PDB file of C-alpha atoms in Angstrom:
ATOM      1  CA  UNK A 159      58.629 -61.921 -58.113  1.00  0.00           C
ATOM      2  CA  UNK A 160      58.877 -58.539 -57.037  1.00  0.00           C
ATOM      3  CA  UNK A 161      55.642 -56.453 -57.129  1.00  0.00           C
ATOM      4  CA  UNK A 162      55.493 -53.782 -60.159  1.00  0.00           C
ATOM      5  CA  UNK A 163      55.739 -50.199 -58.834  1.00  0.00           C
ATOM      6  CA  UNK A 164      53.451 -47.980 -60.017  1.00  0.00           C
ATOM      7  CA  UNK A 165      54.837 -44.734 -60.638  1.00  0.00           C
ATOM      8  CA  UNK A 166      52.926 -41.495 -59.472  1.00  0.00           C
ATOM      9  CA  UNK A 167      52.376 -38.529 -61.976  1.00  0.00           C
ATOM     10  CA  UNK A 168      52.504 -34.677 -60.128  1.00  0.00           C
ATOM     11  CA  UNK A 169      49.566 -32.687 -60.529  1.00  0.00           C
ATOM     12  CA  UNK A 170      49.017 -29.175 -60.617  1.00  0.00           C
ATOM     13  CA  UNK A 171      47.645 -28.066 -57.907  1.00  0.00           C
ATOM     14  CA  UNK A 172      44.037 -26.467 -57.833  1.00  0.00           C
ATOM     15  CA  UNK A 173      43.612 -22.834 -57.271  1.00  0.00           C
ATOM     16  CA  UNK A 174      42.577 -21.758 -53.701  1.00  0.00           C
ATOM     17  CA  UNK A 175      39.144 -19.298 -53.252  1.00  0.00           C
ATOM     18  CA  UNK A 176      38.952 -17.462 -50.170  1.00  0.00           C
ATOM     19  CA  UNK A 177      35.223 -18.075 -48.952  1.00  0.00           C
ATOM     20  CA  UNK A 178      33.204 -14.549 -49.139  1.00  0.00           C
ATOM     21  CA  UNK A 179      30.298 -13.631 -47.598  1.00  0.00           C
ATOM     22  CA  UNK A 180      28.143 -10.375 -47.758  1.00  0.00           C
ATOM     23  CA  UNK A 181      29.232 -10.323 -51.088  1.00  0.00           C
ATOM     24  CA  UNK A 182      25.481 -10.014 -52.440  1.00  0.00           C
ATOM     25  CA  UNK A 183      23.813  -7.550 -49.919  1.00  0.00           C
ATOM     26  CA  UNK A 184      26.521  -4.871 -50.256  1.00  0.00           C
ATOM     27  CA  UNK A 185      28.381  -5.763 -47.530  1.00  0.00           C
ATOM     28  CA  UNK A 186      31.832  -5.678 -47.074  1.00  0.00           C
ATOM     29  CA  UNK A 187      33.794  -8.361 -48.453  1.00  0.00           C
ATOM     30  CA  UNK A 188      34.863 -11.248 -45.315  1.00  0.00           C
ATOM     31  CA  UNK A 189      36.645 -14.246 -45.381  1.00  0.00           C
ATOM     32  CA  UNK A 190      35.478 -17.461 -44.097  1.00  0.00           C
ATOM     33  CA  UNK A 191      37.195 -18.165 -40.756  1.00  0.00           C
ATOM     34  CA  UNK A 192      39.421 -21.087 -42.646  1.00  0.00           C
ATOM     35  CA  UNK A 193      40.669 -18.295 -44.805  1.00  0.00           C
ATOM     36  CA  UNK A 194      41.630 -15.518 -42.677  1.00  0.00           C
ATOM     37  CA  UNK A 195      45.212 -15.673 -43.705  1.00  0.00           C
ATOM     38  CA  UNK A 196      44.276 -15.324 -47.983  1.00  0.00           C
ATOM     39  CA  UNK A 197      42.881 -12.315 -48.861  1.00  0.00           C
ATOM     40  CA  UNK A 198      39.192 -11.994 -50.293  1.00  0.00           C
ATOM     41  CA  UNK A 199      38.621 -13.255 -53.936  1.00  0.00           C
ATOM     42  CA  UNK A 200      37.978  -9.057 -55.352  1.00  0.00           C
ATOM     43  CA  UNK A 201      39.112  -9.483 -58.817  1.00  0.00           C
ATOM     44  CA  UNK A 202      38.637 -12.439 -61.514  1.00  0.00           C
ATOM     45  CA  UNK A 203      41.473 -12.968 -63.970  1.00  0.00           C
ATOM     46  CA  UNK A 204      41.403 -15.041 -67.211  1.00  0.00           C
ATOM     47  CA  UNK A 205      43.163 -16.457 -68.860  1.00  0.00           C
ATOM     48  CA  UNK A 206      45.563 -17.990 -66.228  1.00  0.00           C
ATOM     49  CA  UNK A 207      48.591 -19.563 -68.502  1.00  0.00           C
ATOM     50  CA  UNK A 208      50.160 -17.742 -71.778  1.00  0.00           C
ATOM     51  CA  UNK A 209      51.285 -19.240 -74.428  1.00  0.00           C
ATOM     52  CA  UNK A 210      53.617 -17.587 -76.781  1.00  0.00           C
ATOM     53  CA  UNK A 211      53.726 -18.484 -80.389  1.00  0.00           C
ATOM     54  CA  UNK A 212      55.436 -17.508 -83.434  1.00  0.00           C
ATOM     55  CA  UNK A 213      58.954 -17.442 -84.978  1.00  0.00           C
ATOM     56  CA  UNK A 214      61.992 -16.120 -83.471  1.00  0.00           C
ATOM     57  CA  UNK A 215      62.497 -12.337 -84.265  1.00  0.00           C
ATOM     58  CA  UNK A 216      58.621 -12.240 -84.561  1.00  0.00           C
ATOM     59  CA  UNK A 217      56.023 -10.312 -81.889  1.00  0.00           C
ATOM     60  CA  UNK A 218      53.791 -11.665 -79.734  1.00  0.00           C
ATOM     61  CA  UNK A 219      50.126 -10.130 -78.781  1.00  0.00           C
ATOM     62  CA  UNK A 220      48.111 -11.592 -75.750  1.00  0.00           C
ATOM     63  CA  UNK A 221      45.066 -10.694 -73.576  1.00  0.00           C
ATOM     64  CA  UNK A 222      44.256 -10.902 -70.458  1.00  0.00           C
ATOM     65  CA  UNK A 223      41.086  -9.790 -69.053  1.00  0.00           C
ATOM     66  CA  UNK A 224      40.257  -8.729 -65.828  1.00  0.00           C
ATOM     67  CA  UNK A 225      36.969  -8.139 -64.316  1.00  0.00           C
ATOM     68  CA  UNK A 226      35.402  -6.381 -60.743  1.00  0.00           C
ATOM     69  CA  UNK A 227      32.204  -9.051 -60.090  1.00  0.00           C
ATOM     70  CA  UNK A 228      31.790  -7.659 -56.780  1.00  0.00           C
ATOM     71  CA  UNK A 229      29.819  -4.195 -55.970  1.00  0.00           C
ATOM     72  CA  UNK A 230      33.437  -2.608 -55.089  1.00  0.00           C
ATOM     73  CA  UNK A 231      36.000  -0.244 -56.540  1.00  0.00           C
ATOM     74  CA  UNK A 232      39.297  -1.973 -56.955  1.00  0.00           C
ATOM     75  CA  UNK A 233      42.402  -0.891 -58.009  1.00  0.00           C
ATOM     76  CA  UNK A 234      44.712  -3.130 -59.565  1.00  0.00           C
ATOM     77  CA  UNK A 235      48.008  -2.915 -61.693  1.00  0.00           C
ATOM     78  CA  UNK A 236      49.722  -5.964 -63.578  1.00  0.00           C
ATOM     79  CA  UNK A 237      53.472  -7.151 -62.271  1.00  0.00           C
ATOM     80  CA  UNK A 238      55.997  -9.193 -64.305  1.00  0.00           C
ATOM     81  CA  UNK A 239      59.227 -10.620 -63.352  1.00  0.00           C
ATOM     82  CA  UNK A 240      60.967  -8.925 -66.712  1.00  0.00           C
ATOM     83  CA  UNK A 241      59.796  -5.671 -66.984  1.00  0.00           C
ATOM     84  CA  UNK A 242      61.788  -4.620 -70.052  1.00  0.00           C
ATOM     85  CA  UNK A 243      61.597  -7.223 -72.583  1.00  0.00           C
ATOM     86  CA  UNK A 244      57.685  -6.877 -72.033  1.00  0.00           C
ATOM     87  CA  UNK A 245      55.156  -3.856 -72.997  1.00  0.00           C
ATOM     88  CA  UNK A 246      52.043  -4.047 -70.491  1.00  0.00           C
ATOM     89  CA  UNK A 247      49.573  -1.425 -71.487  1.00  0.00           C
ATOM     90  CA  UNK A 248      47.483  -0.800 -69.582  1.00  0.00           C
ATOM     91  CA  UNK A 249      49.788  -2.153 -66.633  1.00  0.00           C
ATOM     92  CA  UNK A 250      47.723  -0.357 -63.754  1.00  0.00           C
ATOM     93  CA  UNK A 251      44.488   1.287 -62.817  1.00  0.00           C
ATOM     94  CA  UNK A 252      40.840   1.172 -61.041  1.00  0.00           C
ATOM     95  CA  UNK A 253      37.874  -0.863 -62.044  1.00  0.00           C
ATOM     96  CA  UNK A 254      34.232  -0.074 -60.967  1.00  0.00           C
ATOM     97  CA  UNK A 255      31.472  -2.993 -59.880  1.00  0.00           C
ATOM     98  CA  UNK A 256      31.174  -5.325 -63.427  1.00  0.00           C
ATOM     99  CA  UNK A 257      33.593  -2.967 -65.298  1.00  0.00           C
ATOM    100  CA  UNK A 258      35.851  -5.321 -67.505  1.00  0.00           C
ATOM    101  CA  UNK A 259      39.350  -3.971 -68.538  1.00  0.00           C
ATOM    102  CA  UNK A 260      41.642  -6.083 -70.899  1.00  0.00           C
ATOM    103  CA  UNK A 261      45.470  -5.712 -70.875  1.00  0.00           C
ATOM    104  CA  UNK A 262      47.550  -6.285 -73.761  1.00  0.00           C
ATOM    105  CA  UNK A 263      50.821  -8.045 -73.099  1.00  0.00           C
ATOM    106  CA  UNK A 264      53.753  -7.451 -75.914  1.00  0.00           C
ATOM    107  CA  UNK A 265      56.435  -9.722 -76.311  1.00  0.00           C
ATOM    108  CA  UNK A 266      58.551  -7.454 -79.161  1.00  0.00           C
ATOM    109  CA  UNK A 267      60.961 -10.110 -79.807  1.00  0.00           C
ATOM    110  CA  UNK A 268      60.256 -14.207 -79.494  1.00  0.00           C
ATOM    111  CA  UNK A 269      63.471 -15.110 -78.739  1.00  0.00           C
ATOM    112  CA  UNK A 270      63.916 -13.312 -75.505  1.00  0.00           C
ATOM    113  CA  UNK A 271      61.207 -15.416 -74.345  1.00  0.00           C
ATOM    114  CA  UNK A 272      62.235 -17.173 -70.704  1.00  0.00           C
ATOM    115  CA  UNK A 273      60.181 -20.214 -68.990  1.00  0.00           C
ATOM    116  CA  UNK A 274      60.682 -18.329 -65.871  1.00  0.00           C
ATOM    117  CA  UNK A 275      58.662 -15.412 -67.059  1.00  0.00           C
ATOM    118  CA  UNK A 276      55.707 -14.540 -65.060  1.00  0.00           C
ATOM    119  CA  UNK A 277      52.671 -11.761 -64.370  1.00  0.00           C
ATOM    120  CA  UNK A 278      51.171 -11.553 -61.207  1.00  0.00           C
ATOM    121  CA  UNK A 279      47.874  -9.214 -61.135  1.00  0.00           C
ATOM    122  CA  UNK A 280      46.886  -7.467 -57.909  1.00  0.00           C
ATOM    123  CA  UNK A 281      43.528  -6.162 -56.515  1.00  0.00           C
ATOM    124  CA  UNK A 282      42.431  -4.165 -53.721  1.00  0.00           C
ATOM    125  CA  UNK A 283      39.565  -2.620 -52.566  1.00  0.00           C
ATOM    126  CA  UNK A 284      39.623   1.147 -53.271  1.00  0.00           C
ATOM    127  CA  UNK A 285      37.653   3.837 -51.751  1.00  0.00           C
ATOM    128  CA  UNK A 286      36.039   6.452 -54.420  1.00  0.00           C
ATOM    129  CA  UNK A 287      37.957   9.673 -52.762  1.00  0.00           C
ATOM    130  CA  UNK A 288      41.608   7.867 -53.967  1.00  0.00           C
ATOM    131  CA  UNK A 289      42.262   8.649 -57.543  1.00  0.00           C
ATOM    132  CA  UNK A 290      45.730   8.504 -58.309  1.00  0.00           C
ATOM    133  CA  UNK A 291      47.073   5.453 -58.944  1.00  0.00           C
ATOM    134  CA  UNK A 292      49.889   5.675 -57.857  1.00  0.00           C
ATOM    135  CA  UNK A 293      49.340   6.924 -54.813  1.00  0.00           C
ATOM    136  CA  UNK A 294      47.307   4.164 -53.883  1.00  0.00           C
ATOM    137  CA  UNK A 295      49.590   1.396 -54.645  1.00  0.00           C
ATOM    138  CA  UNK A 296      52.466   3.753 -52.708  1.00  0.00           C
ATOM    139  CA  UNK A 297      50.361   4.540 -49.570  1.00  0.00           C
ATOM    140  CA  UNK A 298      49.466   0.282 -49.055  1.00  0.00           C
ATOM    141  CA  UNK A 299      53.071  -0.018 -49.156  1.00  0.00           C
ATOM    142  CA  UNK A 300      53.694   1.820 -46.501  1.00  0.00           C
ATOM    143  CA  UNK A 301      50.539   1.151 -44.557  1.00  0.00           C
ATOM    144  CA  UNK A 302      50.976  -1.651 -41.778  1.00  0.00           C
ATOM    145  CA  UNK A 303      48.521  -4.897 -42.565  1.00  0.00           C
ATOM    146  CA  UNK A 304      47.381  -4.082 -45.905  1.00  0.00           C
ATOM    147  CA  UNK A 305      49.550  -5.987 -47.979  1.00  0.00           C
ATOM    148  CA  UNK A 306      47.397  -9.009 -46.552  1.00  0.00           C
ATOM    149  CA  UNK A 307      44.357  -7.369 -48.170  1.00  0.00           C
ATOM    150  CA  UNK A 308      45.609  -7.431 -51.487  1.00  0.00           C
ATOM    151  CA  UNK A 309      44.510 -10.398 -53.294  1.00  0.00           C
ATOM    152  CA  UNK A 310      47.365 -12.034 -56.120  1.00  0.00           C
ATOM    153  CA  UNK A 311      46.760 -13.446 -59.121  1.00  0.00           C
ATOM    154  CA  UNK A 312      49.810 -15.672 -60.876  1.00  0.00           C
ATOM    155  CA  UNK A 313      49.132 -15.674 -64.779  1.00  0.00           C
ATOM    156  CA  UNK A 314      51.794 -18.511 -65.882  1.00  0.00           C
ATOM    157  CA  UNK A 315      53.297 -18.810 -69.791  1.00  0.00           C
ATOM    158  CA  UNK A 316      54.845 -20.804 -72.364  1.00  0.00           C
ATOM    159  CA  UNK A 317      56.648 -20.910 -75.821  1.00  0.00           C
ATOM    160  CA  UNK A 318      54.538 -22.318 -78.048  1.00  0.00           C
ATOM    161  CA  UNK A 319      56.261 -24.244 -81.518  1.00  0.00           C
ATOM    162  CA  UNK A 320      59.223 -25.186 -79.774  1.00  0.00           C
ATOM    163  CA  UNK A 321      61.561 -27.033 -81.791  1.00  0.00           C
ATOM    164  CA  UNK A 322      61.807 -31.064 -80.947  1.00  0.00           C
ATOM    165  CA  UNK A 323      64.867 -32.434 -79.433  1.00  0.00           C
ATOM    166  CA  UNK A 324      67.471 -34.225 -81.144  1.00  0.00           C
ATOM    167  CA  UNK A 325      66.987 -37.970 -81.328  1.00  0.00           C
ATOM    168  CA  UNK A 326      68.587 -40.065 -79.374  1.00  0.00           C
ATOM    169  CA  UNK A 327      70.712 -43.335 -80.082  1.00  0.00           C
ATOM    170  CA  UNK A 328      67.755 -46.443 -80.754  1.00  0.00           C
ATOM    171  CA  UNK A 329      67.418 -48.102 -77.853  1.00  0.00           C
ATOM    172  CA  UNK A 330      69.214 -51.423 -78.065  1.00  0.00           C
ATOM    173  CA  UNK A 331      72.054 -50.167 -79.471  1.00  0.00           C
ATOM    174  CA  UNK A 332      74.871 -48.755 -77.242  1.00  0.00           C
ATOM    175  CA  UNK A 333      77.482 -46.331 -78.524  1.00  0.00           C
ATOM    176  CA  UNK A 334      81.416 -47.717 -78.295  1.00  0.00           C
ATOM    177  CA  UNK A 335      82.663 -46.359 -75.121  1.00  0.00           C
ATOM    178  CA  UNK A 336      86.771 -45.255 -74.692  1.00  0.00           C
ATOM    179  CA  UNK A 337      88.740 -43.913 -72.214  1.00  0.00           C
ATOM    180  CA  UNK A 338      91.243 -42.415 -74.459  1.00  0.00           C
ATOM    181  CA  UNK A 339      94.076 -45.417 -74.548  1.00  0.00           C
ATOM    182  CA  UNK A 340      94.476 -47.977 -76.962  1.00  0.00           C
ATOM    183  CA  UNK A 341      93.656 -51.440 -76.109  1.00  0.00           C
ATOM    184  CA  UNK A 342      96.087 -54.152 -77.195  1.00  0.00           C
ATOM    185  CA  UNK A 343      94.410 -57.104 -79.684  1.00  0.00           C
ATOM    186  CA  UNK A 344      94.566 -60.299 -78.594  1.00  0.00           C
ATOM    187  CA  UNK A 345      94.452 -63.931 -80.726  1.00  0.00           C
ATOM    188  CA  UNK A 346      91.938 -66.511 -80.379  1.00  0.00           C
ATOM    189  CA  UNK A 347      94.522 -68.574 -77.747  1.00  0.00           C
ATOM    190  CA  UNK A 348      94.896 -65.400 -75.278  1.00  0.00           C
ATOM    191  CA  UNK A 349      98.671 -64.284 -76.456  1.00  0.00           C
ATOM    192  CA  UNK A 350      98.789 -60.653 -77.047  1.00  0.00           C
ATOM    193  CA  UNK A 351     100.024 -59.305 -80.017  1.00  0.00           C
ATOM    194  CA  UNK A 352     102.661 -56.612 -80.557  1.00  0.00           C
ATOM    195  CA  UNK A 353     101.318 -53.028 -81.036  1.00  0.00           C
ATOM    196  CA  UNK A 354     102.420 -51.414 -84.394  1.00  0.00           C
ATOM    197  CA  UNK A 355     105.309 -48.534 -83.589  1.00  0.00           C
ATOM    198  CA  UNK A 356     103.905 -45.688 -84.429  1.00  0.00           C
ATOM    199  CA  UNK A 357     105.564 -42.504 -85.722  1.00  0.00           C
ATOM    200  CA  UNK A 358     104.672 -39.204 -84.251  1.00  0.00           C
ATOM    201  CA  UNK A 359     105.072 -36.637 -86.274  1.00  0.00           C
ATOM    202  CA  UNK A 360     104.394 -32.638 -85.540  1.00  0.00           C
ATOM    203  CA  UNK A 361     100.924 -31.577 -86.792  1.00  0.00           C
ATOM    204  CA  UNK A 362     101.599 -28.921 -89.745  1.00  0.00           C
ATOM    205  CA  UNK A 363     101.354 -25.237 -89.299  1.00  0.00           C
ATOM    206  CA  UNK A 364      97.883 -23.809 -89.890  1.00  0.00           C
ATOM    207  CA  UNK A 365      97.579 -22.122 -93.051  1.00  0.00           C
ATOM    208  CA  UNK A 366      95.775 -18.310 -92.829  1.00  0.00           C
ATOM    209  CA  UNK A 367      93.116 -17.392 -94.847  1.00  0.00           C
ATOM    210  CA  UNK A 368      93.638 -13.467 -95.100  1.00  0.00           C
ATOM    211  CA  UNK A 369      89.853 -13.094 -97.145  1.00  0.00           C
ATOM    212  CA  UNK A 370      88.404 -15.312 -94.441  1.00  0.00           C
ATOM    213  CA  UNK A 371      89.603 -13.578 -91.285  1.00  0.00           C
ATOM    214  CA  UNK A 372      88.819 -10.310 -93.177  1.00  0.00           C
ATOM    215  CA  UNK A 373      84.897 -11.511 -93.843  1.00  0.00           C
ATOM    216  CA  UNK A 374      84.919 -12.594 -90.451  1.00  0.00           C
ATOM    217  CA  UNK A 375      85.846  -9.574 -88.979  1.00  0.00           C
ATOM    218  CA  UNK A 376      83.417  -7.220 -90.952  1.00  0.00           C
ATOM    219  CA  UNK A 377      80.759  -9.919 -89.708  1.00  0.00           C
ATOM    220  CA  UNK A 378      81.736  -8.995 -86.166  1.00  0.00           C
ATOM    221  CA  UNK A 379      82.100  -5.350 -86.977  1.00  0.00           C
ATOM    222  CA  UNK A 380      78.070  -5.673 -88.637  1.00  0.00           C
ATOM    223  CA  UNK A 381      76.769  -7.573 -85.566  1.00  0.00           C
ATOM    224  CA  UNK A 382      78.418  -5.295 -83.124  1.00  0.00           C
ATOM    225  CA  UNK A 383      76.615  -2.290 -84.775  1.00  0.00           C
ATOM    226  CA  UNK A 384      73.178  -4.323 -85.323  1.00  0.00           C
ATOM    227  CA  UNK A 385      73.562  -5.009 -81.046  1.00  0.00           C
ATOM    228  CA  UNK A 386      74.491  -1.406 -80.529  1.00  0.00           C
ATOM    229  CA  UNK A 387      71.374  -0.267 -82.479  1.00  0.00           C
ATOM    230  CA  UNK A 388      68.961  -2.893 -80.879  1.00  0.00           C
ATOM    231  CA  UNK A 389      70.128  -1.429 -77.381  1.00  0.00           C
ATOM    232  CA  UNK A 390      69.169   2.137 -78.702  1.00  0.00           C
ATOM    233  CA  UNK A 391      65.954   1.363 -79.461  1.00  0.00           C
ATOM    234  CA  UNK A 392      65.341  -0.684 -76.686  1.00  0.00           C
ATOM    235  CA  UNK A 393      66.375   2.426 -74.637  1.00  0.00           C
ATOM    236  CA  UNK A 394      63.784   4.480 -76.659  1.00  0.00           C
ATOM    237  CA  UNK A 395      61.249   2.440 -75.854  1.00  0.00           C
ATOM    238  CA  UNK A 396      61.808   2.581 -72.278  1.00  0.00           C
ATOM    239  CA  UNK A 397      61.866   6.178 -72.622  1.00  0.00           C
ATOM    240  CA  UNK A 398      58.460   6.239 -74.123  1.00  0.00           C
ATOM    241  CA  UNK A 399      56.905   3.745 -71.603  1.00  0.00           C
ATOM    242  CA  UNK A 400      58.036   6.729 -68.877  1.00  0.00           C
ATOM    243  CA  UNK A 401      56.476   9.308 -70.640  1.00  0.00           C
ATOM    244  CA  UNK A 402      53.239   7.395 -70.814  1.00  0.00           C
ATOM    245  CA  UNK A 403      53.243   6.654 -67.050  1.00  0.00           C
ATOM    246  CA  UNK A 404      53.839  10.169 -66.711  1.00  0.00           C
ATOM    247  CA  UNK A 405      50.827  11.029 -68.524  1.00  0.00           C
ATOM    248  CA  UNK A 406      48.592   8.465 -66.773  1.00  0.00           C
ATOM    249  CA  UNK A 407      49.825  10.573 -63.518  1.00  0.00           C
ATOM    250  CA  UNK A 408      48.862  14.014 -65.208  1.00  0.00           C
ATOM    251  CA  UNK A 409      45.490  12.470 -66.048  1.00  0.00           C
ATOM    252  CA  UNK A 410      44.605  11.170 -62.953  1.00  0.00           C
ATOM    253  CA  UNK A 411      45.649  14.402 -61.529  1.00  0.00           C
ATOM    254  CA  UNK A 412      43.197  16.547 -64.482  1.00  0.00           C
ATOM    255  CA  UNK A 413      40.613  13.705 -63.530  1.00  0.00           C
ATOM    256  CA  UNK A 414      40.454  14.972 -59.705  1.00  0.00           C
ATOM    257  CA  UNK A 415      40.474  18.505 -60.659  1.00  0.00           C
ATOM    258  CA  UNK A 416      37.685  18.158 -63.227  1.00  0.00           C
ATOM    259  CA  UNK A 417      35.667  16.191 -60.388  1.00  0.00           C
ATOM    260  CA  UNK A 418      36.476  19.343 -58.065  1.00  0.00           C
ATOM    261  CA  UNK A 419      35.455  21.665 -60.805  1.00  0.00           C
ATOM    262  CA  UNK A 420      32.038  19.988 -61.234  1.00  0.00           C
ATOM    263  CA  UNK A 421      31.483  20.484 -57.754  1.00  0.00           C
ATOM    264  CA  UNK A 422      32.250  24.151 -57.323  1.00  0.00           C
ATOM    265  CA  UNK A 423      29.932  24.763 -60.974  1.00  0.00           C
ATOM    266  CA  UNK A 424      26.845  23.033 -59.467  1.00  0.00           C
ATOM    267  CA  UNK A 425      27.601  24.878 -56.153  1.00  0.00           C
ATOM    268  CA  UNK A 426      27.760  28.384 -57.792  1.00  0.00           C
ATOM    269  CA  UNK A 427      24.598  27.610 -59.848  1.00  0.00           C
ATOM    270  CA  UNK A 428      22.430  26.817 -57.032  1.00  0.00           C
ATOM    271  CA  UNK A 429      23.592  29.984 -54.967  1.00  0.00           C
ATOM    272  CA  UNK A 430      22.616  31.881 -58.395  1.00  0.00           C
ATOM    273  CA  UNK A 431      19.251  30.205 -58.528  1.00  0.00           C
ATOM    274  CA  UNK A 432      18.260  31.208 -54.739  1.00  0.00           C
ATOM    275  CA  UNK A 433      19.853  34.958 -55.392  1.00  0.00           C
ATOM    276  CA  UNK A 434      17.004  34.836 -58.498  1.00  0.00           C
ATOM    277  CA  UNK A 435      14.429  33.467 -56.126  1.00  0.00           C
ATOM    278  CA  UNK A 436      15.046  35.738 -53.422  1.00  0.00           C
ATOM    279  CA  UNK A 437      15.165  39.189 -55.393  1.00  0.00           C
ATOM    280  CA  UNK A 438      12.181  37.707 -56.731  1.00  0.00           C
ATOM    281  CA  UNK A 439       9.767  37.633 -53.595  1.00  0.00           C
ATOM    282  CA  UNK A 440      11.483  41.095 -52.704  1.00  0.00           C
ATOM    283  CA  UNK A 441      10.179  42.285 -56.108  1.00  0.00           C
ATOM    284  CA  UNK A 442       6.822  41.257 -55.317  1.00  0.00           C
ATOM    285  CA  UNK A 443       6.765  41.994 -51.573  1.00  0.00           C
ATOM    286  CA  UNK A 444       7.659  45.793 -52.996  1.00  0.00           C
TER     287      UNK A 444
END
């Protein structure tokens, strides 16, 4: 008697952390000699799988939170493998040491849910003198080496309230099986029997429904302009996600020059203050 074989379930594997050191006296962030080819552990994600609920033609709403545990500032920015059947907001930016941020992920329609859909978030460390995010993300791109220092987070997902599957024939019972060719009957002794002659006769013409093709074809004339409007909003949409990245851009770029501004104010009031001071002492010198 043959052995029983004892079948081996997959499971997932765990989640790698680069080893970091100096991350508690304000050093800079190293790996552990074992992980000098994954890049340091800057930015903690949760959660890690999203499930989708709801009926079809319905919205979806998740959260995913992001947070900067480490005394750095990061910059980070979300990625998905189907950029326009999801709204990411906010979908980039910069987080300062223990800052939390948490991006809202919009599914507008249910249905156009995939399995293979996925968001990867990415972290790097980011210098205080770099403000524009896009900038940032554009100048590691073309720098040589530091797409090794980003550190990638996958964020899986799922459809939750899938429908069951159709049942399947009781086991035990086997459906009739034919080729296509009709098999002779035979008597209890083994003689075959004569087939019946059968007539063939030419199947009638098919009889047209004029009201029924003409429903049909205002159905396809209604669901040909329902499609054309979807794809006009969907295109308005897209606009409006451009104008919003092109206001992040102006912001970031008012952000700078408000910084600069600041500077130049508290410059020009201490060179008023010493003016004060020093027609002062000539006052009194006089």
């Amino acid at each position: 008697m043959a052995a029983p074989h004892h079948s081996q379930q997959l499971q997932p594997a765990a989640p790698q952390q680069a080893g970091i050191a100096g991350a508690a006296d304000g050093k800079p962030l190293q790996c552990s000699p074992q992980h000098q080819s994954n890049p340091s552990q800057y930015i903690s994600v949760s959660p890690l799988f999203l499930q989708f609920d709801g009926p079809k033609e319905a919205t979806a709403e998740l959260t995913i939170k992001a947070l900067a545990p480490y005394n750095y500032r990061l910059a980070w920015r979300v990625l998905v493998t189907s950029p326009t059947r999801y709204l990411v907001s906010p979908s980039t930016g910069f987080l300062m040491p223990n800052q939390q941020v948490k991006v809202t992920v919009t599914l507008p329609d249910v249905k156009k849910y995939h399995k293979r859909h996925r968001f990867l978030v990415q972290a790097i460390v980011c210098p205080d003198a770099l403000n524009n995010r896009r900038e940032v993300w554009k100048e590691i791109g073309d720098g040589v080496g530091r797409i090794t220092e980003i550190q990638c987070i996958r964020v899986a997902t799922h459809r939750g309230g899938l429908p069951a599957t159709s049942p399947s024939t009781p086991t035990g019972e086997q459906a009739p099986i034919t080729d296509g060719r009709s098999t002779p009957t035979t008597s209890q002794t083994g003689v075959v029997q004569d087939e019946p002659l059968v007539t063939h006769m030419a199947p009638p013409d098919p009889v047209v429904d004029e009201a029924l093709n003409h429903e049909v074809n205002l159905f396809v004339d209604r669901i040909t302009e329902a499609l054309g409007k979807k794809q006009d909003a969907a295109c308005r949409m897209q606009r409006s996600v451009n104008e919003i990245k092109l206001l992040e851009v102006e912001l970031d770029r008012l952000s700078a020059a408000q910084i600069s501004l600041n500077v130049h104010i508290k410059a020009t009031v201490q060179d008023t203050a010493g003016m004060a001071l020093l027609r002062g002492i000539h006052h009194e010198s006089s």
